[in-house]
mmCIF file of N, CA, C and O in Angstrom:
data_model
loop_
_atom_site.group_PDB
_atom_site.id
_atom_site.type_symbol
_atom_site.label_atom_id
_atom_site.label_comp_id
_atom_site.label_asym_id
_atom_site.label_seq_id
_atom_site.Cartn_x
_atom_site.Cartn_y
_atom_site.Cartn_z
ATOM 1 N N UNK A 1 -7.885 -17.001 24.405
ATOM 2 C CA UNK A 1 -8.142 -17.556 23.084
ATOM 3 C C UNK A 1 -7.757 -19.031 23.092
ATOM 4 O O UNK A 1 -6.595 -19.437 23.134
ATOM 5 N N UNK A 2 -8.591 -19.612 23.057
ATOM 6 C CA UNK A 2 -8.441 -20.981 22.498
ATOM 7 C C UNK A 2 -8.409 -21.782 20.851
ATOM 8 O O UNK A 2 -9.316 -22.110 20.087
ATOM 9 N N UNK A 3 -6.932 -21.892 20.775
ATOM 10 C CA UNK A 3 -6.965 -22.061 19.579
ATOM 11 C C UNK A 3 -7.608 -23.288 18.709
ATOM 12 O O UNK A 3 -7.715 -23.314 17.482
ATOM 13 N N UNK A 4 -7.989 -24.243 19.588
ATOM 14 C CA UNK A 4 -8.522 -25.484 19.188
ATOM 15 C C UNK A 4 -9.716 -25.171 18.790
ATOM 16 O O UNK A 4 -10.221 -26.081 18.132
ATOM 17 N N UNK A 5 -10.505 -24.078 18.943
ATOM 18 C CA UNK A 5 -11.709 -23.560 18.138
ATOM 19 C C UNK A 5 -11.908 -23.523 16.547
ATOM 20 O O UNK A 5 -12.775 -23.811 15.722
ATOM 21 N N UNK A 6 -10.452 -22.940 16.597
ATOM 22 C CA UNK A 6 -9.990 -22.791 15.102
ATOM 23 C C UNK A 6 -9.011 -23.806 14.408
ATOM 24 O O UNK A 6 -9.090 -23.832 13.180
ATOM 25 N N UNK A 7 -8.186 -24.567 14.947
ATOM 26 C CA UNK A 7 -7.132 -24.962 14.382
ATOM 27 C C UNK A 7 -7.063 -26.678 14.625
ATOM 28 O O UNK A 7 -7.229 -27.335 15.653
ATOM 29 N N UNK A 8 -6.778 -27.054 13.365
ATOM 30 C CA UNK A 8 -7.419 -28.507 13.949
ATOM 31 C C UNK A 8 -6.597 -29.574 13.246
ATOM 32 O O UNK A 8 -5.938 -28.927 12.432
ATOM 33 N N UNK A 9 -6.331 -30.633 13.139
ATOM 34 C CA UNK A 9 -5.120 -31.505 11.888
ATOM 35 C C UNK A 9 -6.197 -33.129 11.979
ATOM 36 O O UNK A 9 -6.717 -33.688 12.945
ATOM 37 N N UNK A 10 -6.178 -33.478 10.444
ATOM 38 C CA UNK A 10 -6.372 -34.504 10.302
ATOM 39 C C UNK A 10 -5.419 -34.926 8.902
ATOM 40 O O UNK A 10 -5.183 -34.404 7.813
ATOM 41 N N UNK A 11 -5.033 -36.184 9.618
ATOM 42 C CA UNK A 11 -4.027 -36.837 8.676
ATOM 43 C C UNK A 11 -4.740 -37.537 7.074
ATOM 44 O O UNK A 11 -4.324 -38.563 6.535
ATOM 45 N N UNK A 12 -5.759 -36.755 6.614
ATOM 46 C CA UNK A 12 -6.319 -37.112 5.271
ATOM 47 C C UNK A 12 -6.301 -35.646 4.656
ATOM 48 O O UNK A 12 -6.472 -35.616 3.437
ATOM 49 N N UNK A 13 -6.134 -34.510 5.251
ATOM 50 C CA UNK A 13 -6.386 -33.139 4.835
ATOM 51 C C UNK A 13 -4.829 -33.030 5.206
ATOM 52 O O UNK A 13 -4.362 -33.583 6.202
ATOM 53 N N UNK A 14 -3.857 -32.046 4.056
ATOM 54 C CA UNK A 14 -2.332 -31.875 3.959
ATOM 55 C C UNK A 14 -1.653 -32.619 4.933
ATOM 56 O O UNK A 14 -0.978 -32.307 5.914
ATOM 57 N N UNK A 15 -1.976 -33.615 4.454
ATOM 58 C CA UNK A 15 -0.656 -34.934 5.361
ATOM 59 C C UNK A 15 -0.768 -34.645 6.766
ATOM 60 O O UNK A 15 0.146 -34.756 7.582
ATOM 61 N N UNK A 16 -2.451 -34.103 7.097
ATOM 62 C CA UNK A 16 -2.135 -33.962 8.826
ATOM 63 C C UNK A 16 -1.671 -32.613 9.662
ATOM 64 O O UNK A 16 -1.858 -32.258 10.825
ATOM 65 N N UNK A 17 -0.902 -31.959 8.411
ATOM 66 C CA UNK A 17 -0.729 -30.389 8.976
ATOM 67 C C UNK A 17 -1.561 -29.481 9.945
ATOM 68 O O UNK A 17 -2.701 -29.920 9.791
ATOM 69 N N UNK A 18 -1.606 -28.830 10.528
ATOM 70 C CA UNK A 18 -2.232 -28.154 11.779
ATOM 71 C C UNK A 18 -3.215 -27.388 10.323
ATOM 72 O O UNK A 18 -2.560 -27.201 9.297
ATOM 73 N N UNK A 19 -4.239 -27.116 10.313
ATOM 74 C CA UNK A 19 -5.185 -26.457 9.484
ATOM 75 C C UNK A 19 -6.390 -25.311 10.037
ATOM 76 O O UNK A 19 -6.890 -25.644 11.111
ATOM 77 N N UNK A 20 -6.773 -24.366 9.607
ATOM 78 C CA UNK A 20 -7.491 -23.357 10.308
ATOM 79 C C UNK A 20 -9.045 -24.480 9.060
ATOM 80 O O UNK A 20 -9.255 -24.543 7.848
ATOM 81 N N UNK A 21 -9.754 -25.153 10.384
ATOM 82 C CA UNK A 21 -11.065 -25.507 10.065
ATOM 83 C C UNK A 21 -11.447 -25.004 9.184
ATOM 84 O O UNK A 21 -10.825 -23.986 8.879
ATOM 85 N N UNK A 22 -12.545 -25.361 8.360
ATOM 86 C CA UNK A 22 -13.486 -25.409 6.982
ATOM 87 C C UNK A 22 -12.132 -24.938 5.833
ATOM 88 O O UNK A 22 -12.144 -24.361 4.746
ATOM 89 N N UNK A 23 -11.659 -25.181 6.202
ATOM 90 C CA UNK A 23 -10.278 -24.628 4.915
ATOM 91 C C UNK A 23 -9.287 -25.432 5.036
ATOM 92 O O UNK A 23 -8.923 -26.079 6.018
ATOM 93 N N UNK A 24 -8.683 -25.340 3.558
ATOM 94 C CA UNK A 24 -7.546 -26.339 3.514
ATOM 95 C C UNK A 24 -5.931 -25.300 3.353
ATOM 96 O O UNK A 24 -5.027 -25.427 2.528
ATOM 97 N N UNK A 25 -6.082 -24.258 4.547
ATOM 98 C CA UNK A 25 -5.130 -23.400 4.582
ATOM 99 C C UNK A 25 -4.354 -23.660 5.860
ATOM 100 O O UNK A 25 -4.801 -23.125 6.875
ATOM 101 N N UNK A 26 -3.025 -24.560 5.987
ATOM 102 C CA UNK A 26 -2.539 -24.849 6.600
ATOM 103 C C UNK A 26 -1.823 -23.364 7.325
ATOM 104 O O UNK A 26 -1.592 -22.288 6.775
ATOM 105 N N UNK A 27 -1.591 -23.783 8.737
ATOM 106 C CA UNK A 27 -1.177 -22.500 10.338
ATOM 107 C C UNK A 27 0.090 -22.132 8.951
ATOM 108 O O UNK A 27 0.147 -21.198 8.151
ATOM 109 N N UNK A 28 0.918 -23.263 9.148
ATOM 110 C CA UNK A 28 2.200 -22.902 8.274
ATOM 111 C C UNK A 28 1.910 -21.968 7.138
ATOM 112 O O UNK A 28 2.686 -21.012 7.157
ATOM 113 N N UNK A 29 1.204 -21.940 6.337
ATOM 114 C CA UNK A 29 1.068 -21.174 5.326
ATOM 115 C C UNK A 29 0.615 -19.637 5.298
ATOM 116 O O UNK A 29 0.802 -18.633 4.609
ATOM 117 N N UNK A 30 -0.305 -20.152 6.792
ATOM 118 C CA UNK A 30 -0.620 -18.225 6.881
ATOM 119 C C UNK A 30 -0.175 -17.579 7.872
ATOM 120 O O UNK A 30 -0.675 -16.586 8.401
ATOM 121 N N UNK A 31 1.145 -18.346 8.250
ATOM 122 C CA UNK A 31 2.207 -17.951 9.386
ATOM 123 C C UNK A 31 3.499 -16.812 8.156
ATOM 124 O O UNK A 31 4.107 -15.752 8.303
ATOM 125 N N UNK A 32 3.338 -18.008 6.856
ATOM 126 C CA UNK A 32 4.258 -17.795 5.836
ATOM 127 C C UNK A 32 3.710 -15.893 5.330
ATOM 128 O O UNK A 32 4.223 -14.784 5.478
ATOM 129 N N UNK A 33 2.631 -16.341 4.804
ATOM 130 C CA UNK A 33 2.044 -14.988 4.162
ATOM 131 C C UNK A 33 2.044 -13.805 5.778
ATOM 132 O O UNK A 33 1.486 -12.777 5.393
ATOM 133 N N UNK A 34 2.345 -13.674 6.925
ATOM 134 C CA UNK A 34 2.742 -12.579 7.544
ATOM 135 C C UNK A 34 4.232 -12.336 7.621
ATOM 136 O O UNK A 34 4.722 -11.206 7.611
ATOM 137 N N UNK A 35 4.828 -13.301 7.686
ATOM 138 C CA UNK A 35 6.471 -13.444 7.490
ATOM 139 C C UNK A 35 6.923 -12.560 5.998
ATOM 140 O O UNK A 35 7.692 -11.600 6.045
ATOM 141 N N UNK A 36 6.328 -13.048 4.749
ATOM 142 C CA UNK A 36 6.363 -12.088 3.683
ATOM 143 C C UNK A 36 5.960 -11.002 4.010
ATOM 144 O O UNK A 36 6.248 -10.173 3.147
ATOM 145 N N UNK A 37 5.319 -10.500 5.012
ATOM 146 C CA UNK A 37 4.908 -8.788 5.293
ATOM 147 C C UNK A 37 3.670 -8.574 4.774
ATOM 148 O O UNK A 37 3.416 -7.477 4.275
ATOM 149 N N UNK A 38 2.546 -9.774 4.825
ATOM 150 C CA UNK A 38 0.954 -9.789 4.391
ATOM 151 C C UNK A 38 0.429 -9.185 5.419
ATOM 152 O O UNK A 38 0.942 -9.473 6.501
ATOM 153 N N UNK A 39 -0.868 -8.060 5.427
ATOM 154 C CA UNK A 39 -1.425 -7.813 6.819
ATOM 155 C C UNK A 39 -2.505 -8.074 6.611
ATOM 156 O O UNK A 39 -2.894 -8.099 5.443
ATOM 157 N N UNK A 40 -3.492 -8.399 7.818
ATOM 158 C CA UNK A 40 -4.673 -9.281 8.498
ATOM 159 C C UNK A 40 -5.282 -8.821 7.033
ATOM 160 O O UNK A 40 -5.198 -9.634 6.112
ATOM 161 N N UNK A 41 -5.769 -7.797 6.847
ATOM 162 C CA UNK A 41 -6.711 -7.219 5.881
ATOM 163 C C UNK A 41 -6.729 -7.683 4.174
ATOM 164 O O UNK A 41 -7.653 -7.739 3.362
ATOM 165 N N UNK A 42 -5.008 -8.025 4.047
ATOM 166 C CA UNK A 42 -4.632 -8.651 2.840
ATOM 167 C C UNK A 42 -5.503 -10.074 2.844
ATOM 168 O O UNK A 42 -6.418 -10.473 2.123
ATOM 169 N N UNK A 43 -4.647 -10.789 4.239
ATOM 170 C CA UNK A 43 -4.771 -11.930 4.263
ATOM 171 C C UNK A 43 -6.662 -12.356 3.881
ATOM 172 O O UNK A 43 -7.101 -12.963 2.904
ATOM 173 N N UNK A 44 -7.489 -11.717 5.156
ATOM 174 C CA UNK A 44 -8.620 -12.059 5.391
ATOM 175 C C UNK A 44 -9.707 -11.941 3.913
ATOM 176 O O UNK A 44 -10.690 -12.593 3.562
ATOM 177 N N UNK A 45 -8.823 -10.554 3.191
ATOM 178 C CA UNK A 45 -9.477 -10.273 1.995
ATOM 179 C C UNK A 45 -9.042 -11.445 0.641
ATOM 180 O O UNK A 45 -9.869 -11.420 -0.271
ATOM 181 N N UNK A 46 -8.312 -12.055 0.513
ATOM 182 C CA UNK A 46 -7.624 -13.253 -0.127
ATOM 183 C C UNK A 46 -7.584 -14.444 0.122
ATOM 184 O O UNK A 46 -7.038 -15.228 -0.655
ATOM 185 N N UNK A 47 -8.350 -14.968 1.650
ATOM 186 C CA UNK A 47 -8.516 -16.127 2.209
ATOM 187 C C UNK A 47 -9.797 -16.417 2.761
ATOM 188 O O UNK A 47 -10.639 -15.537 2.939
ATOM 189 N N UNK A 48 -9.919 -17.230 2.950
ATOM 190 C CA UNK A 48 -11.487 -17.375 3.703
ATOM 191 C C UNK A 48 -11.402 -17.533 4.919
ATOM 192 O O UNK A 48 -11.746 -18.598 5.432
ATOM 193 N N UNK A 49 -10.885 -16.422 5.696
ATOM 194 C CA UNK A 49 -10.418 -16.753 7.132
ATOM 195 C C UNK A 49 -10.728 -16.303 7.995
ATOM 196 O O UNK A 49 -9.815 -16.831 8.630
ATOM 197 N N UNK A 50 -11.451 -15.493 9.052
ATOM 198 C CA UNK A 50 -11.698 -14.745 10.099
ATOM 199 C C UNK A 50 -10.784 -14.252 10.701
ATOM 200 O O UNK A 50 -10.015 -15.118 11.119
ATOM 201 N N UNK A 51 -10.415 -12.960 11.018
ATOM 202 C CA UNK A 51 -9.152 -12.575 12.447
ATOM 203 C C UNK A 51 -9.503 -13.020 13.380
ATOM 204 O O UNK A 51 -8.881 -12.569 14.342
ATOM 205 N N UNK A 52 -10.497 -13.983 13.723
ATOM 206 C CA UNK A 52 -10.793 -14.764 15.595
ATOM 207 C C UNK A 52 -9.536 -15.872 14.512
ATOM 208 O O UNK A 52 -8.436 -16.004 15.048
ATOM 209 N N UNK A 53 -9.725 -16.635 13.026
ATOM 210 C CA UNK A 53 -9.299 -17.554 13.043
ATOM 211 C C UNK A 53 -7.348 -16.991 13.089
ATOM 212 O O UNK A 53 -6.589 -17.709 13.739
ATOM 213 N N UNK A 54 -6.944 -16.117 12.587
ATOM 214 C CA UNK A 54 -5.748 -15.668 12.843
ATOM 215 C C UNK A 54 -5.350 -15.499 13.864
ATOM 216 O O UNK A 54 -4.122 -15.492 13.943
ATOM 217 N N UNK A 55 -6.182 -15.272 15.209
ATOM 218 C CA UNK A 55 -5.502 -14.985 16.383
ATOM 219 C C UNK A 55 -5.176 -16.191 16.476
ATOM 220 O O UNK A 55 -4.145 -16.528 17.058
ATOM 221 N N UNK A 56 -6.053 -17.097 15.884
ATOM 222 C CA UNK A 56 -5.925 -18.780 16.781
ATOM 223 C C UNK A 56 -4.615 -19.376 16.207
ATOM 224 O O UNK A 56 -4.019 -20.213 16.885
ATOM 225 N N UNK A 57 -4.072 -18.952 14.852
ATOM 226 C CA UNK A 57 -3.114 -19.274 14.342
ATOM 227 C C UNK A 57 -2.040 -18.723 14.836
ATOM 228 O O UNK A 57 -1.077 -19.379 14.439
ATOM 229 N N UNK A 58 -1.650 -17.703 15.613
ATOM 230 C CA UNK A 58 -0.936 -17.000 16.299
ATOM 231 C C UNK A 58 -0.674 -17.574 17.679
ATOM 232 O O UNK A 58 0.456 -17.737 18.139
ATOM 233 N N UNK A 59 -1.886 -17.890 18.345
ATOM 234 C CA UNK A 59 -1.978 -18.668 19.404
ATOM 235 C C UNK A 59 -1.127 -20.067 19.749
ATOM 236 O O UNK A 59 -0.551 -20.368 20.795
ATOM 237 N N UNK A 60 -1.253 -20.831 18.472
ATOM 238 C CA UNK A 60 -0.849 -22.119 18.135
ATOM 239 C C UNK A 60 0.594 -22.487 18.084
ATOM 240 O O UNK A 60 1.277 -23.433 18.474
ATOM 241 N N UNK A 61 0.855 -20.984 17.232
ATOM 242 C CA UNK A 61 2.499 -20.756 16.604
ATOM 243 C C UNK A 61 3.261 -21.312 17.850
ATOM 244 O O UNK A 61 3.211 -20.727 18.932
ATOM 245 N N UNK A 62 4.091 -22.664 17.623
ATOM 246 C CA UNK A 62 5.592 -22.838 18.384
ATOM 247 C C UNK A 62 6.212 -21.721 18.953
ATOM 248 O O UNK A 62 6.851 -21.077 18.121
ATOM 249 N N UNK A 63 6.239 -21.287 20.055
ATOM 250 C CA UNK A 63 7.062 -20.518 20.772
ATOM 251 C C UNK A 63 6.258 -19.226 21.704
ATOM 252 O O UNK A 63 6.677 -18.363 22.474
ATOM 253 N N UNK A 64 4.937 -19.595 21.200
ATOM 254 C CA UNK A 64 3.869 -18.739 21.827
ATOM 255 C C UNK A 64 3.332 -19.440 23.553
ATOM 256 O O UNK A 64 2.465 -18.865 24.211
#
């Protein structure tokens, strides 16, 4: 998995934050909503996100 498919930062979209493309849903934020105990199905159904784009956010995560 290559996360650069999905995950991308420009410093005019949230101050530059790492961002899952066509969305302004920063890695951090939907790192946050699994940490609260959100699962893929919550998330994907409440976000405009793909599970290819969650793996990529997983991928990305510091310490991976």
């Amino acid at each position: 998995m290559d996360w650069r498919t999905y995950i991308h930062s420009d410093p005019k979209i949230l101050l530059g934050k790492p961002i899952v493309k066509g969305t302004r849903l920063s890695v951090e934020f939907i790192l946050g909503l699994f940490a609260e105990g959100w699962t893929e199905q919550q998330v994907t159904e409440s976000y405009p996100i793909s599970p290819l784009a969650i793996q990529a956010v997983f991928a990305f995560a510091p310490g991976n």
